[in-house]
Coordinates of C-alpha atoms and ligand atoms in Angstrom, one line a residue:
M25 CA 0.0 0.0 0.0
I26 CA 1.3 3.4 -0.9
Q27 CA 2.1 5.8 1.9
L28 CA -0.3 8.7 1.9
I29 CA 1.2 11.8 3.5
A30 CA -1.2 14.6 4.5
H31 CA 0.3 17.8 3.0
R32 CA 0.4 20.6 5.7
G33 CA -1.8 18.2 7.6
R34 CA -5.1 17.4 6.0
S35 CA -5.2 20.9 4.5
S36 CA -8.3 20.3 2.3
V37 CA -10.5 20.2 5.3
A38 CA -8.7 22.3 8.0
P39 CA -6.3 25.3 8.1
E40 CA -2.9 24.2 6.8
N41 CA -0.1 23.5 9.3
T42 CA -2.3 23.6 12.4
A43 CA -3.1 21.1 15.1
A44 CA -6.6 20.9 13.6
A45 CA -5.1 19.8 10.3
F46 CA -2.9 17.2 11.9
E47 CA -5.8 15.9 13.9
A48 CA -8.0 15.8 10.8
A49 CA -5.2 13.7 9.2
L50 CA -5.2 11.3 12.1
A51 CA -9.0 11.0 12.0
A52 CA -8.9 10.1 8.3
G53 CA -6.3 7.4 8.9
F54 CA -3.2 9.1 7.8
A55 CA -0.1 7.7 9.4
W56 CA 2.0 10.6 8.0
I57 CA 1.8 14.3 7.7
E58 CA 4.0 16.8 5.9
T59 CA 4.7 20.2 7.4
D60 CA 7.0 23.2 6.8
V61 CA 9.5 24.3 9.5
D62 CA 10.8 27.9 9.8
L63 CA 12.5 29.8 12.7
L64 CA 11.1 32.5 14.9
E65 CA 13.0 35.6 16.1
D66 CA 13.7 33.9 19.5
G67 CA 15.2 30.8 17.9
V68 CA 12.1 28.6 18.2
P69 CA 11.2 26.3 15.3
V70 CA 7.7 27.0 14.0
L71 CA 5.3 25.3 11.5
L72 CA 4.5 27.9 8.8
H73 CA 4.7 27.6 5.1
D74 CA 5.1 31.3 4.1
D75 CA 7.9 33.6 5.2
A76 CA 5.4 36.1 6.6
L77 CA 2.2 35.9 8.7
E78 CA -0.3 37.6 6.4
R79 CA -1.9 34.7 4.4
T80 CA -2.5 32.2 7.1
T81 CA -3.0 34.3 10.3
D82 CA -4.6 37.5 11.5
G83 CA -1.1 38.9 12.1
A84 CA 1.5 40.6 9.9
G85 CA 5.2 40.6 9.5
R86 CA 8.1 38.4 8.5
V87 CA 8.7 35.2 10.5
E88 CA 12.2 36.2 11.5
T89 CA 10.9 39.3 13.3
V90 CA 8.2 37.6 15.4
A91 CA 8.9 35.9 18.7
S92 CA 7.0 32.9 20.1
P93 CA 5.0 34.7 22.8
A94 CA 3.6 37.2 20.2
L95 CA 2.9 34.4 17.7
R96 CA 0.8 32.6 20.3
E97 CA -1.6 35.5 20.2
R98 CA -2.3 35.0 16.5
D99 CA -5.3 33.3 15.0
A100 CA -4.3 30.8 12.3
G101 CA -7.8 29.4 11.6
S102 CA -10.3 32.2 10.8
W103 CA -8.8 32.8 7.4
F104 CA -9.9 29.2 6.5
S105 CA -13.3 29.2 8.2
A106 CA -15.0 30.6 11.2
D107 CA -15.2 27.0 12.5
F108 CA -11.5 27.1 13.1
A109 CA -11.3 30.5 14.9
G110 CA -8.7 30.4 17.7
E111 CA -6.4 27.9 16.1
R112 CA -2.8 28.7 16.8
V113 CA 0.4 28.5 14.7
P114 CA 2.0 25.4 16.2
L115 CA 5.6 25.2 17.2
L116 CA 7.7 22.2 16.1
S117 CA 7.6 21.1 19.8
D118 CA 3.8 21.0 19.7
L119 CA 3.9 18.6 16.8
T120 CA 6.6 16.4 18.3
G121 CA 4.4 16.2 21.4
L122 CA 1.5 15.0 19.3
M123 CA 3.8 12.5 17.5
A124 CA 5.0 11.1 20.8
R125 CA 1.4 10.7 22.1
T126 CA -0.2 9.3 19.0
G127 CA 2.6 7.7 16.9
L128 CA 1.8 10.1 14.0
S129 CA 4.9 10.2 11.7
A130 CA 6.0 13.4 10.0
N131 CA 7.8 14.6 6.9
L132 CA 9.4 17.8 8.2
E133 CA 10.3 20.2 5.3
L134 CA 13.1 22.5 6.1
K135 CA 11.9 25.9 4.9
L136 CA 14.1 28.5 6.6
S137 CA 13.3 32.1 5.7
H138 CA 15.9 34.9 5.9
P139 CA 18.8 32.3 6.0
T140 CA 21.6 34.3 7.5
A141 CA 24.6 32.3 8.8
E142 CA 23.5 32.8 12.4
R143 CA 19.9 31.8 11.7
V144 CA 21.0 28.7 9.7
E145 CA 23.1 27.6 12.7
R146 CA 20.4 28.1 15.3
Y147 CA 17.8 26.5 13.0
L148 CA 19.8 23.3 12.3
E149 CA 20.7 22.9 15.9
A150 CA 17.2 23.4 17.2
V151 CA 15.5 21.2 14.6
A152 CA 18.1 18.4 14.7
G153 CA 17.8 18.5 18.5
E154 CA 14.0 18.0 18.4
V155 CA 14.3 15.2 15.8
E156 CA 16.9 13.4 17.8
E157 CA 14.9 13.8 21.0
L158 CA 11.8 12.3 19.4
A159 CA 13.8 9.4 18.0
A160 CA 15.2 8.7 21.4
A161 CA 11.7 8.7 23.1
P162 CA 10.1 5.3 23.1
R163 CA 6.3 5.1 23.4
D164 CA 4.5 2.8 25.8
D165 CA 3.6 0.4 22.9
G166 CA 7.2 0.4 21.7
E167 CA 6.2 2.0 18.3
G168 CA 8.1 5.1 17.6
A169 CA 6.9 7.9 15.3
G170 CA 8.7 8.1 12.0
V171 CA 10.5 11.2 10.7
V172 CA 11.7 12.1 7.2
V173 CA 13.4 15.5 6.7
S174 CA 13.1 17.1 3.3
S175 CA 14.0 20.4 1.6
F176 CA 14.3 22.1 -1.7
D177 CA 17.5 23.6 -0.2
H178 CA 19.9 20.7 -0.7
G179 CA 22.8 22.5 1.0
L180 CA 20.7 22.9 4.1
L181 CA 19.9 19.1 4.0
A182 CA 23.6 18.3 3.7
A183 CA 24.3 20.5 6.7
F184 CA 21.5 18.8 8.6
R185 CA 23.1 15.4 7.9
E186 CA 26.2 16.6 9.8
R187 CA 24.0 17.1 12.9
S188 CA 21.9 14.0 12.6
E189 CA 23.5 10.8 11.2
R190 CA 20.5 8.5 11.1
T191 CA 17.6 10.7 10.1
R192 CA 16.1 9.8 6.7
L193 CA 16.7 12.8 4.4
A194 CA 15.0 13.4 1.1
P195 CA 15.8 16.2 -1.4
L196 CA 12.8 17.9 -2.9
F197 CA 12.7 19.0 -6.5
R198 CA 10.6 21.7 -8.2
P199 CA 8.8 20.7 -11.4
G200 CA 11.2 20.0 -14.3
E201 CA 14.3 19.9 -12.0
F202 CA 14.4 16.2 -11.1
A203 CA 16.0 14.4 -14.0
A204 CA 19.1 16.5 -14.1
G205 CA 19.5 16.9 -10.3
W206 CA 18.7 13.8 -8.4
R207 CA 21.9 11.8 -8.6
R208 CA 24.1 14.6 -7.4
A209 CA 21.7 15.7 -4.7
V210 CA 21.4 12.1 -3.3
Q211 CA 25.2 11.7 -3.2
D212 CA 25.8 15.1 -1.6
I213 CA 23.2 14.6 1.1
G214 CA 23.4 10.9 1.8
A215 CA 19.7 10.6 1.0
S216 CA 17.8 7.4 1.1
R217 CA 14.7 8.9 -0.5
V218 CA 13.7 11.5 -3.1
H219 CA 10.7 13.8 -3.3
P220 CA 10.1 14.8 -7.0
H221 CA 7.0 16.6 -8.3
H222 CA 4.7 13.8 -9.5
G223 CA 4.7 15.2 -13.1
D224 CA 8.4 14.3 -13.4
L225 CA 7.8 10.6 -12.8
G226 CA 7.2 7.7 -15.2
P227 CA 7.6 4.0 -14.8
R228 CA 11.2 3.9 -16.1
T229 CA 12.3 6.7 -13.8
V230 CA 10.8 4.9 -10.8
E231 CA 12.6 1.7 -11.8
E232 CA 15.9 3.6 -12.1
L233 CA 15.4 5.1 -8.6
H234 CA 14.7 1.8 -7.1
D235 CA 17.8 0.3 -8.8
A236 CA 19.7 3.1 -7.1
G237 CA 18.3 1.9 -3.7
L238 CA 16.0 4.9 -3.2
D239 CA 12.4 5.3 -2.1
V240 CA 10.2 7.8 -3.9
A241 CA 7.5 10.1 -2.5
A242 CA 5.8 12.4 -5.0
W243 CA 4.1 15.8 -4.4
T244 CA 1.3 16.9 -4.4
V245 CA -1.4 14.5 -5.7
N246 CA -5.1 15.1 -5.2
D247 CA -6.4 13.0 -8.1
P248 CA -7.0 9.4 -6.9
A249 CA -6.5 8.0 -10.5
R250 CA -3.0 9.6 -10.7
A251 CA -2.1 8.3 -7.2
R252 CA -3.1 4.8 -8.2
Q253 CA -1.0 5.1 -11.4
L254 CA 2.0 6.1 -9.3
A255 CA 1.3 3.3 -6.8
D256 CA 1.2 0.8 -9.8
W257 CA 4.7 2.1 -10.8
G258 CA 5.9 1.3 -7.3
V259 CA 6.2 4.8 -5.9
E260 CA 6.4 4.5 -2.1
G261 CA 4.6 7.6 -1.1
V262 CA 2.5 10.6 -2.2
C263 CA 1.9 13.9 -0.6
T264 CA -1.8 14.9 -0.8
D265 CA -4.1 17.6 0.6
G266 CA -6.4 14.8 1.4
P267 CA -9.6 15.6 -0.5
A268 CA -12.4 12.9 -0.8
G269 CA -10.9 9.8 -2.4
M270 CA -7.4 10.6 -1.3
T271 CA -7.4 9.5 2.4
P272 CA -6.2 6.2 3.7
A273 CA -9.7 5.6 5.0
D274 CA -11.0 6.0 1.4
W275 CA -8.3 3.8 0.0
D276 CA -8.2 1.0 2.5
R277 CA -11.5 1.0 4.3
G278 CA -9.8 2.3 7.5
D279 CA -6.4 0.6 7.3
S280 CA -3.7 3.1 7.3
P281 CA -1.0 2.7 4.7
S282 CA 2.4 1.8 6.0
E283 CA 5.9 2.1 4.7
Ligands
LIG22 O1 6.8 18.4 0.4 C1 6.0 18.7 -0.7 C2 5.5 20.2 -0.7 O2 5.2 20.5 0.6 C3 6.5 21.1 -1.3 O3 6.0 22.4 -1.6 O4 5.4 24.7 -1.2 O5 3.9 22.9 -0.4 O6 6.0 23.3 0.8 P1 5.3 23.4 -0.5
LIG23 MG1 6.0 21.7 2.3

């Protein structure tokens, strides 16, 4: 069964990158979510896609200028629907807490805005620290939450590798950039997995990637027919916003897909 990964949580039914979206993913049977990790002014990793607050909160300003106490005041749900008024922007530590409690696994996308040398250093140290802490925390049932760290910034992934030897890393590729870029990126990063845009995949490419010992997770697929085609080619995972027809519950009558 292909691994279905809820993109920014189940972002088709709840505001992206919020606890509500992560819980909606769990409720629909997703074992994995994807989320974007940036860094606040006070050095705290935060889950936000954009480099500024305007689109997905009632606040304003660039992420690197906002500290965590001020961020906690912002509403990250009303822009999506009044039903989600009062949702907060989660910190990475909120998500790792949920993961430790529920066994939810996460694809953390490194998306650092305003990457000065100082911010890169603080960011890598903080994110790698939280990932390592999660990996070291066994749950009561002995099942640990899984983590994959991805990024379009392959240099940042290579630097993350220096701080975390065992974490699974996956370079992301924008549409059209996969064919020319994947071999070099995999080598430089020590990646075990690649995250191309789904439009860059075909059956021969998937075979070539498997021959190279790599897993493949494609983004972002909301059409069940396309997802089934990718699954038939042997693609291991797809990132999806989770509309009707694209949840594990839809696919498997309630059985979550597993790696
Ligand atoms: O990981 C796939 C996808 O999240 C990459 O694009 O812009 O949604 O972060 P974006
Ligand atoms: Mg992302």
